[in-house]
Amino acid sequence: MKLLQDKTVIITGGSRGIGKGIVEVFAQHGANVAFTYNSSSEAANALADEVSKQGVKAKAYQSDAADYEQAQQLAKDVLEDFGSIDVVINNAGITKDNLLMRMGEEDFDKVVEVNLKSVFNMTKAVMKPMLKQRKGSIINMSSVVGVKGNAGQTNYAASKAGIIGFTKSVALELGSRDIRCNAIAPGFIETEMTGKLDEATVASWRNAIPLKRGGTPEDIANACVFLASDLSSYVTGQTLHVDGGMLT
Ligand code: NAP
């Protein structure tokens, strides 16, 4: 029996990077995967076709994580298409980096809407079905930056720190119904998001990490498998640091 056999999982931002890694690893563990994208429809549909070959159900949905109504519609569509929602991974995220001195209001609001409000949107959307089935696991993608802060990322750090407070509060509110809510704080994971950084910055980051390498989407996906599966049935309200020891 596979660890996530017959569980239906919603993954936001599954078309690229960490989300794509989660879609692939979850399918290998037997999960049926419903995942969203913002604009990469071709990549998302190709990924759904690819993972379907594992014998699981997989479908990509265009859905703006920042939009409350679209989250409600997504949950409805997934319930209709898949029959249940057992796990949600709020992974969609963006950066709009700048020093505070130069950061405009729009770039602050946009990052908070896509990264933090999205977590509220999806949690509200899946709460009812999870309460009804008296079981569920919600996993929110925070960041080492949300714990430690980072110059040039006040908007991003605020959104990721906000996720941790939200996660702990949901764990307290929904624990009695066996709905668990945890956060993951990835360190430096090599994806398109970090591909925007120059090579010297990347080299200095790698060198500062105790495990001496950047993480992979699979490293994060494996932590998600633990938090999604019954292996973590007594774990809630936690932030799991998957960062090669960066914060140690
Ligand atoms: P990425 O490669 O840039 O991928 C971002 C994903 O989010 C894409 O699938 C994108 O869809 C989707 N997305 C963006 N805006 C969206 C929206 N409004 N609605 C729905 N989906 C949207 O990023 P990543 O590096 O994999 O990061 C994934 C998560 O991990 C983010 O929350 C990020 O903050 C967090 N994280 C990353 C790192 C790192 O080092 N990479 C470290 C800590 C935390 P499209 O393809 O359609 O644009």
PDB file of N, CA, C and O in Angstrom, residues 162-213:
ATOM      1  N   GLY A 162       3.471  35.721   8.066  1.00  0.00           N
ATOM      2  CA  GLY A 162       2.020  35.689   8.268  1.00  0.00           C
ATOM      3  C   GLY A 162       1.465  34.286   8.121  1.00  0.00           C
ATOM      4  O   GLY A 162       0.569  33.869   8.873  1.00  0.00           O
ATOM      5  N   ILE A 163       2.011  33.547   7.196  1.00  0.00           N
ATOM      6  CA  ILE A 163       1.564  32.160   6.962  1.00  0.00           C
ATOM      7  C   ILE A 163       1.766  31.311   8.222  1.00  0.00           C
ATOM      8  O   ILE A 163       0.935  30.466   8.560  1.00  0.00           O
ATOM      9  N   ILE A 164       2.857  31.553   8.930  1.00  0.00           N
ATOM     10  CA  ILE A 164       3.144  30.744  10.127  1.00  0.00           C
ATOM     11  C   ILE A 164       2.115  31.025  11.224  1.00  0.00           C
ATOM     12  O   ILE A 164       1.581  30.101  11.852  1.00  0.00           O
ATOM     13  N   GLY A 165       1.779  32.304  11.422  1.00  0.00           N
ATOM     14  CA  GLY A 165       0.750  32.657  12.418  1.00  0.00           C
ATOM     15  C   GLY A 165      -0.600  32.081  12.040  1.00  0.00           C
ATOM     16  O   GLY A 165      -1.342  31.575  12.902  1.00  0.00           O
ATOM     17  N   PHE A 166      -0.933  32.151  10.763  1.00  0.00           N
ATOM     18  CA  PHE A 166      -2.207  31.620  10.265  1.00  0.00           C
ATOM     19  C   PHE A 166      -2.258  30.103  10.488  1.00  0.00           C
ATOM     20  O   PHE A 166      -3.262  29.566  10.970  1.00  0.00           O
ATOM     21  N   THR A 167      -1.167  29.441  10.178  1.00  0.00           N
ATOM     22  CA  THR A 167      -1.084  27.973  10.298  1.00  0.00           C
ATOM     23  C   THR A 167      -1.327  27.522  11.737  1.00  0.00           C
ATOM     24  O   THR A 167      -2.107  26.598  11.995  1.00  0.00           O
ATOM     25  N   LYS A 168      -0.655  28.196  12.678  1.00  0.00           N
ATOM     26  CA  LYS A 168      -0.794  27.807  14.093  1.00  0.00           C
ATOM     27  C   LYS A 168      -2.229  28.036  14.563  1.00  0.00           C
ATOM     28  O   LYS A 168      -2.765  27.235  15.347  1.00  0.00           O
ATOM     29  N   SER A 169      -2.853  29.119  14.102  1.00  0.00           N
ATOM     30  CA  SER A 169      -4.222  29.428  14.528  1.00  0.00           C
ATOM     31  C   SER A 169      -5.213  28.423  13.963  1.00  0.00           C
ATOM     32  O   SER A 169      -6.135  27.988  14.667  1.00  0.00           O
ATOM     33  N   VAL A 170      -5.031  28.029  12.704  1.00  0.00           N
ATOM     34  CA  VAL A 170      -5.911  27.015  12.104  1.00  0.00           C
ATOM     35  C   VAL A 170      -5.750  25.686  12.841  1.00  0.00           C
ATOM     36  O   VAL A 170      -6.729  24.986  13.119  1.00  0.00           O
ATOM     37  N   ALA A 171      -4.511  25.351  13.195  1.00  0.00           N
ATOM     38  CA  ALA A 171      -4.271  24.096  13.940  1.00  0.00           C
ATOM     39  C   ALA A 171      -5.064  24.104  15.249  1.00  0.00           C
ATOM     40  O   ALA A 171      -5.659  23.094  15.640  1.00  0.00           O
ATOM     41  N   LEU A 172      -5.084  25.269  15.921  1.00  0.00           N
ATOM     42  CA  LEU A 172      -5.827  25.368  17.194  1.00  0.00           C
ATOM     43  C   LEU A 172      -7.337  25.283  16.970  1.00  0.00           C
ATOM     44  O   LEU A 172      -8.052  24.657  17.748  1.00  0.00           O
ATOM     45  N   GLU A 173      -7.823  25.911  15.895  1.00  0.00           N
ATOM     46  CA  GLU A 173      -9.279  25.948  15.661  1.00  0.00           C
ATOM     47  C   GLU A 173      -9.823  24.613  15.173  1.00  0.00           C
ATOM     48  O   GLU A 173     -10.954  24.255  15.491  1.00  0.00           O
ATOM     49  N   LEU A 174      -9.052  23.885  14.370  1.00  0.00           N
ATOM     50  CA  LEU A 174      -9.618  22.711  13.693  1.00  0.00           C
ATOM     51  C   LEU A 174      -9.088  21.367  14.198  1.00  0.00           C
ATOM     52  O   LEU A 174      -9.492  20.303  13.712  1.00  0.00           O
ATOM     53  N   GLY A 175      -8.201  21.420  15.200  1.00  0.00           N
ATOM     54  CA  GLY A 175      -7.609  20.181  15.718  1.00  0.00           C
ATOM     55  C   GLY A 175      -8.637  19.188  16.232  1.00  0.00           C
ATOM     56  O   GLY A 175      -8.490  17.975  16.038  1.00  0.00           O
ATOM     57  N   SER A 176      -9.703  19.705  16.859  1.00  0.00           N
ATOM     58  CA  SER A 176     -10.685  18.794  17.459  1.00  0.00           C
ATOM     59  C   SER A 176     -11.428  17.977  16.406  1.00  0.00           C
ATOM     60  O   SER A 176     -12.063  16.983  16.720  1.00  0.00           O
ATOM     61  N   ARG A 177     -11.363  18.411  15.141  1.00  0.00           N
ATOM     62  CA  ARG A 177     -11.996  17.646  14.058  1.00  0.00           C
ATOM     63  C   ARG A 177     -10.970  16.824  13.271  1.00  0.00           C
ATOM     64  O   ARG A 177     -11.236  16.418  12.141  1.00  0.00           O
ATOM     65  N   ASP A 178      -9.785  16.672  13.830  1.00  0.00           N
ATOM     66  CA  ASP A 178      -8.710  15.914  13.186  1.00  0.00           C
ATOM     67  C   ASP A 178      -8.263  16.541  11.862  1.00  0.00           C
ATOM     68  O   ASP A 178      -7.839  15.835  10.939  1.00  0.00           O
ATOM     69  N   ILE A 179      -8.392  17.871  11.780  1.00  0.00           N
ATOM     70  CA  ILE A 179      -7.825  18.573  10.630  1.00  0.00           C
ATOM     71  C   ILE A 179      -6.510  19.178  11.100  1.00  0.00           C
ATOM     72  O   ILE A 179      -6.489  19.982  12.039  1.00  0.00           O
ATOM     73  N   ARG A 180      -5.426  18.748  10.476  1.00  0.00           N
ATOM     74  CA  ARG A 180      -4.099  19.206  10.887  1.00  0.00           C
ATOM     75  C   ARG A 180      -3.634  20.305   9.937  1.00  0.00           C
ATOM     76  O   ARG A 180      -4.012  20.323   8.769  1.00  0.00           O
ATOM     77  N   CYS A 181      -2.836  21.225  10.471  1.00  0.00           N
ATOM     78  CA  CYS A 181      -2.341  22.319   9.639  1.00  0.00           C
ATOM     79  C   CYS A 181      -0.892  22.616  10.031  1.00  0.00           C
ATOM     80  O   CYS A 181      -0.613  22.927  11.187  1.00  0.00           O
ATOM     81  N   ASN A 182       0.001  22.452   9.078  1.00  0.00           N
ATOM     82  CA  ASN A 182       1.425  22.661   9.331  1.00  0.00           C
ATOM     83  C   ASN A 182       2.035  23.521   8.224  1.00  0.00           C
ATOM     84  O   ASN A 182       1.486  23.609   7.121  1.00  0.00           O
ATOM     85  N   ALA A 183       3.170  24.108   8.535  1.00  0.00           N
ATOM     86  CA  ALA A 183       3.890  24.896   7.523  1.00  0.00           C
ATOM     87  C   ALA A 183       5.236  24.240   7.238  1.00  0.00           C
ATOM     88  O   ALA A 183       5.793  23.534   8.089  1.00  0.00           O
ATOM     89  N   ILE A 184       5.725  24.473   6.043  1.00  0.00           N
ATOM     90  CA  ILE A 184       7.096  24.071   5.701  1.00  0.00           C
ATOM     91  C   ILE A 184       7.867  25.346   5.408  1.00  0.00           C
ATOM     92  O   ILE A 184       7.359  26.248   4.734  1.00  0.00           O
ATOM     93  N   ALA A 185       9.076  25.440   5.954  1.00  0.00           N
ATOM     94  CA  ALA A 185       9.921  26.598   5.675  1.00  0.00           C
ATOM     95  C   ALA A 185      11.133  26.130   4.862  1.00  0.00           C
ATOM     96  O   ALA A 185      12.149  25.723   5.432  1.00  0.00           O
ATOM     97  N   PRO A 186      10.998  26.173   3.519  1.00  0.00           N
ATOM     98  CA  PRO A 186      12.145  25.770   2.702  1.00  0.00           C
ATOM     99  C   PRO A 186      13.256  26.807   2.835  1.00  0.00           C
ATOM    100  O   PRO A 186      12.992  27.991   3.082  1.00  0.00           O
ATOM    101  N   GLY A 187      14.486  26.341   2.666  1.00  0.00           N
ATOM    102  CA  GLY A 187      15.623  27.263   2.635  1.00  0.00           C
ATOM    103  C   GLY A 187      15.829  27.709   1.207  1.00  0.00           C
ATOM    104  O   GLY A 187      14.919  28.261   0.579  1.00  0.00           O
ATOM    105  N   PHE A 188      16.987  27.405   0.655  1.00  0.00           N
ATOM    106  CA  PHE A 188      17.324  27.824  -0.702  1.00  0.00           C
ATOM    107  C   PHE A 188      17.096  26.642  -1.633  1.00  0.00           C
ATOM    108  O   PHE A 188      17.887  25.700  -1.668  1.00  0.00           O
ATOM    109  N   ILE A 189      15.987  26.695  -2.364  1.00  0.00           N
ATOM    110  CA  ILE A 189      15.625  25.593  -3.254  1.00  0.00           C
ATOM    111  C   ILE A 189      15.832  26.067  -4.686  1.00  0.00           C
ATOM    112  O   ILE A 189      15.340  27.146  -5.054  1.00  0.00           O
ATOM    113  N   GLU A 190      16.560  25.290  -5.472  1.00  0.00           N
ATOM    114  CA  GLU A 190      16.937  25.786  -6.795  1.00  0.00           C
ATOM    115  C   GLU A 190      15.807  25.574  -7.807  1.00  0.00           C
ATOM    116  O   GLU A 190      15.564  24.471  -8.277  1.00  0.00           O
ATOM    117  N   THR A 191      15.088  26.663  -8.091  1.00  0.00           N
ATOM    118  CA  THR A 191      13.976  26.670  -9.051  1.00  0.00           C
ATOM    119  C   THR A 191      14.081  27.957  -9.870  1.00  0.00           C
ATOM    120  O   THR A 191      15.014  28.734  -9.670  1.00  0.00           O
ATOM    121  N   GLU A 192      13.065  28.194 -10.730  1.00  0.00           N
ATOM    122  CA  GLU A 192      13.057  29.447 -11.508  1.00  0.00           C
ATOM    123  C   GLU A 192      13.068  30.673 -10.611  1.00  0.00           C
ATOM    124  O   GLU A 192      13.639  31.705 -10.950  1.00  0.00           O
ATOM    125  N   MET A 193      12.403  30.539  -9.429  1.00  0.00           N
ATOM    126  CA  MET A 193      12.337  31.680  -8.515  1.00  0.00           C
ATOM    127  C   MET A 193      13.736  32.109  -8.088  1.00  0.00           C
ATOM    128  O   MET A 193      14.055  33.287  -8.057  1.00  0.00           O
ATOM    129  N   THR A 194      14.586  31.123  -7.789  1.00  0.00           N
ATOM    130  CA  THR A 194      15.949  31.455  -7.358  1.00  0.00           C
ATOM    131  C   THR A 194      16.879  31.615  -8.573  1.00  0.00           C
ATOM    132  O   THR A 194      17.962  32.160  -8.450  1.00  0.00           O
ATOM    133  N   GLY A 195      16.433  31.130  -9.740  1.00  0.00           N
ATOM    134  CA  GLY A 195      17.210  31.267 -10.974  1.00  0.00           C
ATOM    135  C   GLY A 195      17.394  32.739 -11.365  1.00  0.00           C
ATOM    136  O   GLY A 195      18.261  33.076 -12.162  1.00  0.00           O
ATOM    137  N   LYS A 196      16.560  33.621 -10.793  1.00  0.00           N
ATOM    138  CA  LYS A 196      16.665  35.051 -11.090  1.00  0.00           C
ATOM    139  C   LYS A 196      17.908  35.668 -10.426  1.00  0.00           C
ATOM    140  O   LYS A 196      18.306  36.764 -10.764  1.00  0.00           O
ATOM    141  N   LEU A 197      18.483  34.946  -9.442  1.00  0.00           N
ATOM    142  CA  LEU A 197      19.631  35.504  -8.695  1.00  0.00           C
ATOM    143  C   LEU A 197      20.916  35.335  -9.495  1.00  0.00           C
ATOM    144  O   LEU A 197      21.048  34.380 -10.280  1.00  0.00           O
ATOM    145  N   ASP A 198      21.888  36.229  -9.282  1.00  0.00           N
ATOM    146  CA  ASP A 198      23.140  36.078 -10.021  1.00  0.00           C
ATOM    147  C   ASP A 198      24.005  34.967  -9.418  1.00  0.00           C
ATOM    148  O   ASP A 198      23.836  34.582  -8.255  1.00  0.00           O
ATOM    149  N   GLU A 199      24.930  34.454 -10.248  1.00  0.00           N
ATOM    150  CA  GLU A 199      25.703  33.249  -9.910  1.00  0.00           C
ATOM    151  C   GLU A 199      26.516  33.425  -8.619  1.00  0.00           C
ATOM    152  O   GLU A 199      26.628  32.509  -7.807  1.00  0.00           O
ATOM    153  N   ALA A 200      27.076  34.627  -8.407  1.00  0.00           N
ATOM    154  CA  ALA A 200      27.889  34.874  -7.199  1.00  0.00           C
ATOM    155  C   ALA A 200      27.023  34.759  -5.944  1.00  0.00           C
ATOM    156  O   ALA A 200      27.448  34.173  -4.936  1.00  0.00           O
ATOM    157  N   THR A 201      25.798  35.291  -6.027  1.00  0.00           N
ATOM    158  CA  THR A 201      24.887  35.203  -4.873  1.00  0.00           C
ATOM    159  C   THR A 201      24.560  33.739  -4.595  1.00  0.00           C
ATOM    160  O   THR A 201      24.587  33.284  -3.448  1.00  0.00           O
ATOM    161  N   VAL A 202      24.284  32.986  -5.677  1.00  0.00           N
ATOM    162  CA  VAL A 202      23.932  31.573  -5.522  1.00  0.00           C
ATOM    163  C   VAL A 202      25.094  30.812  -4.876  1.00  0.00           C
ATOM    164  O   VAL A 202      24.892  30.008  -3.950  1.00  0.00           O
ATOM    165  N   ALA A 203      26.317  31.067  -5.335  1.00  0.00           N
ATOM    166  CA  ALA A 203      27.488  30.374  -4.790  1.00  0.00           C
ATOM    167  C   ALA A 203      27.659  30.690  -3.303  1.00  0.00           C
ATOM    168  O   ALA A 203      27.956  29.799  -2.495  1.00  0.00           O
ATOM    169  N   SER A 204      27.433  31.948  -2.923  1.00  0.00           N
ATOM    170  CA  SER A 204      27.614  32.310  -1.508  1.00  0.00           C
ATOM    171  C   SER A 204      26.518  31.690  -0.639  1.00  0.00           C
ATOM    172  O   SER A 204      26.777  31.285   0.492  1.00  0.00           O
ATOM    173  N   TRP A 205      25.319  31.573  -1.178  1.00  0.00           N
ATOM    174  CA  TRP A 205      24.236  30.908  -0.440  1.00  0.00           C
ATOM    175  C   TRP A 205      24.598  29.445  -0.196  1.00  0.00           C
ATOM    176  O   TRP A 205      24.491  28.947   0.916  1.00  0.00           O
ATOM    177  N   ARG A 206      25.018  28.780  -1.313  1.00  0.00           N
ATOM    178  CA  ARG A 206      25.335  27.343  -1.189  1.00  0.00           C
ATOM    179  C   ARG A 206      26.420  27.134  -0.129  1.00  0.00           C
ATOM    180  O   ARG A 206      26.340  26.224   0.683  1.00  0.00           O
ATOM    181  N   ASN A 207      27.416  27.989  -0.155  1.00  0.00           N
ATOM    182  CA  ASN A 207      28.550  27.836   0.741  1.00  0.00           C
ATOM    183  C   ASN A 207      28.157  28.021   2.205  1.00  0.00           C
ATOM    184  O   ASN A 207      28.760  27.429   3.098  1.00  0.00           O
ATOM    185  N   ALA A 208      27.130  28.837   2.440  1.00  0.00           N
ATOM    186  CA  ALA A 208      26.713  29.119   3.825  1.00  0.00           C
ATOM    187  C   ALA A 208      25.806  28.024   4.396  1.00  0.00           C
ATOM    188  O   ALA A 208      25.476  28.048   5.584  1.00  0.00           O
ATOM    189  N   ILE A 209      25.394  27.082   3.552  1.00  0.00           N
ATOM    190  CA  ILE A 209      24.465  26.037   4.013  1.00  0.00           C
ATOM    191  C   ILE A 209      25.259  24.856   4.599  1.00  0.00           C
ATOM    192  O   ILE A 209      26.179  24.352   3.940  1.00  0.00           O
ATOM    193  N   PRO A 210      24.946  24.426   5.822  1.00  0.00           N
ATOM    194  CA  PRO A 210      25.697  23.310   6.414  1.00  0.00           C
ATOM    195  C   PRO A 210      25.787  22.077   5.514  1.00  0.00           C
ATOM    196  O   PRO A 210      26.820  21.426   5.452  1.00  0.00           O
ATOM    197  N   LEU A 211      24.718  21.753   4.777  1.00  0.00           N
ATOM    198  CA  LEU A 211      24.771  20.585   3.885  1.00  0.00           C
ATOM    199  C   LEU A 211      25.438  20.898   2.536  1.00  0.00           C
ATOM    200  O   LEU A 211      25.515  20.050   1.648  1.00  0.00           O
ATOM    201  N   LYS A 212      25.872  22.130   2.368  1.00  0.00           N
ATOM    202  CA  LYS A 212      26.682  22.576   1.214  1.00  0.00           C
ATOM    203  C   LYS A 212      26.027  22.390  -0.145  1.00  0.00           C
ATOM    204  O   LYS A 212      26.712  22.152  -1.145  1.00  0.00           O
ATOM    205  N   ARG A 213      24.711  22.475  -0.182  1.00  0.00           N
ATOM    206  CA  ARG A 213      24.030  22.468  -1.486  1.00  0.00           C
ATOM    207  C   ARG A 213      22.673  23.142  -1.347  1.00  0.00           C
ATOM    208  O   ARG A 213      22.133  23.242  -0.240  1.00  0.00           O
TER     209      ARG A 213
END
